[in-house]
Short mmCIF file of C-alpha atoms and ligand atoms in Angstrom, two decimals:
data_model
loop_
_atom_site.label_atom_id
_atom_site.label_comp_id
_atom_site.label_asym_id
_atom_site.label_seq_id
_atom_site.Cartn_x
_atom_site.Cartn_y
_atom_site.Cartn_z
CA MET A 1 2.00 4.40 -23.00
CA SER A 2 4.75 3.18 -20.73
CA THR A 3 6.16 -0.33 -20.91
CA HIS A 4 3.57 -1.91 -18.60
CA ILE A 5 0.75 0.68 -18.48
CA ALA A 6 -1.42 1.49 -21.49
CA ALA A 7 -2.58 4.96 -20.36
CA LYS A 8 -2.07 7.98 -22.58
CA PRO A 9 -0.38 11.04 -21.06
CA GLY A 10 -2.84 12.82 -18.75
CA GLU A 11 -5.08 9.80 -18.21
CA ILE A 12 -3.73 9.02 -14.73
CA ALA A 13 -4.55 11.37 -11.84
CA GLY A 14 -1.86 12.94 -9.64
CA THR A 15 -3.17 10.86 -6.74
CA ILE A 16 -3.49 7.08 -6.90
CA LEU A 17 -4.62 4.21 -4.71
CA LEU A 18 -2.62 1.01 -5.11
CA PRO A 19 -4.16 -2.31 -4.07
CA GLY A 20 -2.14 -5.42 -4.92
CA ASP A 21 -5.14 -7.14 -6.47
CA PRO A 22 -6.30 -5.71 -9.83
CA LEU A 23 -9.85 -6.92 -9.15
CA ARG A 24 -9.85 -4.85 -6.01
CA ALA A 25 -8.84 -1.86 -8.14
CA GLN A 26 -11.85 -2.57 -10.33
CA PHE A 27 -14.11 -2.94 -7.27
CA ILE A 28 -12.89 0.38 -5.81
CA ALA A 29 -13.34 2.16 -9.14
CA GLU A 30 -16.85 0.80 -9.63
CA THR A 31 -17.94 1.28 -6.01
CA TYR A 32 -16.38 4.59 -5.01
CA LEU A 33 -15.28 6.60 -8.03
CA GLU A 34 -17.51 8.91 -10.00
CA ASN A 35 -17.24 8.34 -13.78
CA PRO A 36 -14.46 5.71 -13.64
CA ARG A 37 -12.69 4.98 -16.91
CA GLN A 38 -10.27 2.10 -17.39
CA TYR A 39 -6.89 3.31 -18.70
CA THR A 40 -5.00 0.02 -18.72
CA ALA A 41 -5.52 -3.73 -18.72
CA VAL A 42 -2.00 -4.74 -19.70
CA ARG A 43 -1.33 -8.16 -18.09
CA ASN A 44 -4.77 -7.84 -16.44
CA ILE A 45 -3.33 -5.23 -14.08
CA PHE A 46 -6.32 -2.91 -14.28
CA GLY A 47 -6.13 0.85 -13.73
CA TYR A 48 -8.96 3.37 -13.59
CA THR A 49 -9.32 7.12 -13.27
CA GLY A 50 -12.41 8.92 -12.02
CA THR A 51 -13.18 11.41 -9.29
CA TYR A 52 -13.80 10.96 -5.59
CA ARG A 53 -15.82 13.74 -3.98
CA GLY A 54 -15.14 15.71 -7.14
CA LYS A 55 -11.34 15.29 -7.02
CA PRO A 56 -9.40 13.35 -9.69
CA LEU A 57 -8.28 9.98 -8.40
CA SER A 58 -6.83 6.85 -9.99
CA VAL A 59 -6.69 3.31 -8.69
CA GLN A 60 -4.47 0.56 -10.06
CA GLY A 61 -3.30 -2.93 -9.10
CA THR A 62 0.38 -3.50 -8.42
CA GLY A 63 0.61 -7.29 -8.26
CA MET A 64 2.33 -8.97 -5.32
CA GLY A 65 5.86 -8.44 -4.08
CA ILE A 66 8.67 -5.95 -4.53
CA PRO A 67 9.60 -6.61 -8.19
CA SER A 68 6.00 -6.20 -9.33
CA ILE A 69 5.14 -3.01 -7.41
CA SER A 70 8.56 -1.62 -8.35
CA ILE A 71 7.75 -1.75 -12.06
CA TYR A 72 4.36 -0.07 -11.69
CA ILE A 73 5.39 2.71 -9.34
CA HIS A 74 8.46 3.56 -11.42
CA GLU A 75 6.25 4.06 -14.45
CA LEU A 76 3.53 5.89 -12.48
CA PHE A 77 6.03 8.35 -10.95
CA ARG A 78 8.43 8.72 -13.87
CA ASP A 79 6.17 8.50 -16.91
CA TYR A 80 2.79 9.71 -15.60
CA GLY A 81 3.84 12.25 -12.96
CA VAL A 82 1.89 10.68 -10.10
CA GLN A 83 2.56 12.76 -6.97
CA ARG A 84 0.82 10.84 -4.20
CA ALA A 85 0.43 7.08 -3.84
CA VAL A 86 -1.51 5.26 -1.13
CA ARG A 87 -1.08 1.50 -1.02
CA ILE A 88 -3.93 -0.51 0.47
CA GLY A 89 -3.20 -4.10 1.32
CA THR A 90 -3.25 -6.93 3.78
CA ALA A 91 -0.65 -7.96 6.32
CA GLY A 92 0.07 -10.76 8.76
CA ALA A 93 0.33 -9.59 12.40
CA VAL A 94 3.45 -10.52 14.37
CA GLN A 95 2.42 -8.80 17.64
CA GLU A 96 -0.10 -10.38 19.98
CA SER A 97 -1.59 -6.95 20.74
CA LEU A 98 -2.86 -6.68 17.16
CA LYS A 99 -6.20 -8.25 16.29
CA LEU A 100 -7.57 -9.52 13.01
CA ARG A 101 -9.04 -6.66 10.93
CA ASP A 102 -7.01 -3.98 12.75
CA ILE A 103 -5.71 -1.20 10.54
CA VAL A 104 -1.96 -0.58 10.44
CA LEU A 105 -0.35 2.60 9.14
CA ALA A 106 3.15 1.63 8.01
CA MET A 107 5.38 4.41 9.35
CA SER A 108 8.45 2.55 8.11
CA ALA A 109 9.19 -0.68 6.31
CA SER A 110 12.07 -3.02 7.10
CA THR A 111 12.84 -5.68 4.55
CA ASP A 112 14.63 -8.99 4.00
CA SER A 113 14.89 -8.07 0.33
CA ALA A 114 18.30 -7.35 -1.18
CA VAL A 115 17.01 -4.60 -3.48
CA ASN A 116 18.07 -1.72 -1.26
CA LEU A 117 21.41 -3.28 -0.33
CA ARG A 118 22.05 -3.39 -4.06
CA ARG A 119 20.75 0.13 -4.70
CA PHE A 120 22.75 1.66 -1.88
CA GLY A 121 25.96 -0.32 -2.33
CA GLY A 122 25.58 -2.45 0.82
CA ARG A 123 24.26 0.40 2.99
CA SER A 124 20.99 0.09 4.89
CA TYR A 125 18.34 2.54 3.69
CA ALA A 126 15.33 3.14 5.99
CA PRO A 127 12.17 3.29 3.83
CA ALA A 128 9.64 5.57 5.54
CA ALA A 129 6.13 6.88 4.89
CA SER A 130 5.52 10.52 3.98
CA TRP A 131 4.75 12.40 7.15
CA GLY A 132 1.91 14.45 5.66
CA LEU A 133 0.03 11.38 4.46
CA LEU A 134 0.71 9.48 7.67
CA LYS A 135 -0.56 12.34 9.83
CA THR A 136 -3.60 12.87 7.64
CA ALA A 137 -4.51 9.17 7.76
CA TRP A 138 -4.07 9.10 11.53
CA ASP A 139 -6.20 12.23 12.06
CA MET A 140 -8.86 10.93 9.67
CA ALA A 141 -8.99 7.55 11.46
CA VAL A 142 -9.22 9.16 14.90
CA SER A 143 -12.05 11.41 13.71
CA LYS A 144 -13.96 8.21 12.82
CA GLY A 145 -13.32 6.75 16.28
CA TRP A 146 -10.68 4.27 15.05
CA THR A 147 -7.21 3.86 16.50
CA PRO A 148 -4.88 2.34 13.91
CA ALA A 149 -1.59 0.80 14.94
CA VAL A 150 1.31 2.90 13.64
CA GLY A 151 4.83 1.60 13.29
CA ASN A 152 7.37 -0.47 11.45
CA VAL A 153 6.24 -3.27 9.15
CA VAL A 154 8.34 -5.96 7.49
CA CYS A 155 8.33 -6.18 3.74
CA SER A 156 9.29 -9.75 2.94
CA ASP A 157 10.34 -11.30 -0.37
CA LEU A 158 9.11 -14.76 0.58
CA PHE A 159 5.50 -15.52 1.47
CA TYR A 160 6.59 -19.15 1.88
CA GLY A 161 9.93 -18.98 3.67
CA ASP A 162 11.86 -22.13 4.61
CA ASP A 163 12.10 -21.18 8.26
CA GLY A 164 8.62 -20.42 9.59
CA GLU A 165 10.07 -18.63 12.62
CA GLU A 166 11.88 -15.68 11.03
CA TRP A 167 9.08 -13.28 11.93
CA LYS A 168 9.87 -13.73 15.64
CA LEU A 169 13.12 -11.77 15.37
CA TRP A 170 11.36 -8.88 13.63
CA ALA A 171 8.64 -9.03 16.30
CA ARG A 172 11.24 -8.76 19.09
CA TYR A 173 12.40 -5.52 17.51
CA GLY A 174 8.87 -4.12 17.50
CA ALA A 175 7.72 -4.78 13.93
CA LEU A 176 3.93 -4.92 13.69
CA ALA A 177 3.17 -7.05 10.66
CA LEU A 178 4.46 -8.74 7.50
CA GLU A 179 3.57 -7.68 3.99
CA MET A 180 5.42 -7.62 0.66
CA GLU A 181 5.46 -4.21 -1.06
CA SER A 182 5.81 -1.17 1.21
CA ALA A 183 9.60 -0.91 1.43
CA GLU A 184 9.86 -0.57 -2.34
CA LEU A 185 6.95 1.87 -2.57
CA TYR A 186 8.58 4.14 0.04
CA THR A 187 12.03 3.89 -1.51
CA VAL A 188 10.91 4.64 -5.06
CA ALA A 189 8.67 7.48 -3.83
CA ALA A 190 11.72 8.98 -2.10
CA LYS A 191 13.78 8.59 -5.29
CA PHE A 192 11.21 10.59 -7.26
CA LYS A 193 10.43 12.98 -4.36
CA ARG A 194 6.79 11.91 -4.18
CA GLU A 195 4.46 11.11 -1.29
CA ALA A 196 3.60 7.55 -0.26
CA LEU A 197 1.81 5.69 2.49
CA ALA A 198 0.74 2.08 3.03
CA ILE A 199 -2.52 1.45 4.89
CA LEU A 200 -2.84 -2.22 5.79
CA THR A 201 -5.49 -4.49 7.26
CA ILE A 202 -4.51 -7.47 9.39
CA SER A 203 -5.79 -10.47 7.43
CA ASP A 204 -3.96 -13.20 9.33
CA HIS A 205 -2.07 -13.62 12.57
CA LEU A 206 1.30 -15.33 12.86
CA VAL A 207 1.17 -15.43 16.68
CA THR A 208 -2.27 -16.98 17.03
CA GLY A 209 -2.59 -18.67 13.62
CA GLU A 210 -6.00 -17.01 13.06
CA GLN A 211 -7.18 -15.97 9.60
CA THR A 212 -10.02 -13.72 8.53
CA THR A 213 -13.06 -15.13 6.81
CA SER A 214 -13.96 -13.60 3.49
CA GLU A 215 -16.88 -11.62 5.06
CA GLU A 216 -14.57 -10.25 7.75
CA ARG A 217 -12.04 -9.29 5.12
CA GLN A 218 -14.69 -7.46 3.13
CA SER A 219 -15.88 -5.32 6.06
CA ALA A 220 -12.34 -4.60 7.22
CA PHE A 221 -11.33 -3.67 3.67
CA THR A 222 -14.26 -1.29 3.45
CA ARG A 223 -12.95 0.68 6.44
CA MET A 224 -9.43 0.68 5.03
CA MET A 225 -10.59 1.78 1.57
CA GLU A 226 -12.64 4.64 2.98
CA LEU A 227 -9.69 5.78 5.07
CA ALA A 228 -7.38 5.55 2.04
CA LEU A 229 -9.79 7.40 -0.25
CA GLU A 230 -10.28 10.24 2.19
CA THR A 231 -6.57 10.46 3.00
CA ALA A 232 -5.60 10.47 -0.66
CA VAL A 233 -7.83 13.40 -1.63
CA SER A 234 -7.39 15.33 1.63
CA PRO A 235 -6.40 18.98 1.13
CA ALA A 236 -5.04 18.96 4.70
CA CYS A 237 -2.11 16.93 3.52
CA PRO A 238 1.06 19.02 3.37
CA SER A 239 2.94 18.40 0.17
CA VAL A 240 6.20 16.64 -0.20
CA SER A 241 9.22 17.46 1.93
CA PRO A 242 12.69 17.82 0.39
N1 HPA B 1 3.21 -12.53 4.98
C1 HPA B 1 3.47 -11.73 3.95
N2 HPA B 1 2.54 -10.99 3.37
C2 HPA B 1 1.30 -11.06 3.85
C3 HPA B 1 0.97 -11.88 4.93
C4 HPA B 1 1.99 -12.65 5.52
O1 HPA B 1 1.77 -13.39 6.48
N3 HPA B 1 -0.35 -11.72 5.16
C5 HPA B 1 -0.82 -10.83 4.25
N4 HPA B 1 0.18 -10.42 3.47
#
């Protein structure tokens, strides 16, 4: 048991999918995993381990925002030896060229959070996805006839900011979408020398004001989950760099 996860040593697979929503973790476990077993329900953040296409795979919620995902991934990497983490989540598009339900592979994650300024003594760290996972996800998507957007996302601390226009500056510098967890996932993965990738679905659009309906979200999430599952267990994925 770690502080926030009730699993015993060995109960969490080396590869994990990380949705923000614990009920989505339960849905993925019950829908896609063979023989899923719940290993934690501490704070209703559910985690399950089973197999996918015969390979061990876990799925666990992270909650929303940097402080929440930070706690879970620290314990998953440090205490349970997780090697490969694929976040699946939603994001708000800041580029007109993106459409609702598009898939975004977060190559890098800028942030308005102060966590990395604090960690790095005022220096600007550039949180980035693991190349092997990014390439595998891209190749897998293309083989299905999909063309995800790939680029920089913005990991924001405030869903409800005071100035509703801040996203425009990020957009001018080419950011694709806003979300709230990837910068910390990439930074902590780098700290522990593990692999990480965030695969996101556009659920709302800051340029056009559009939002997905719940049916649209479900079908878009299905594509994203299948891409994440296949990427996570892919043998084609080269292991970690340095
Ligand atoms: N902002 C931050 N996180 C999000 C958004 C957004 O607009 N949409 C989905 N996740």
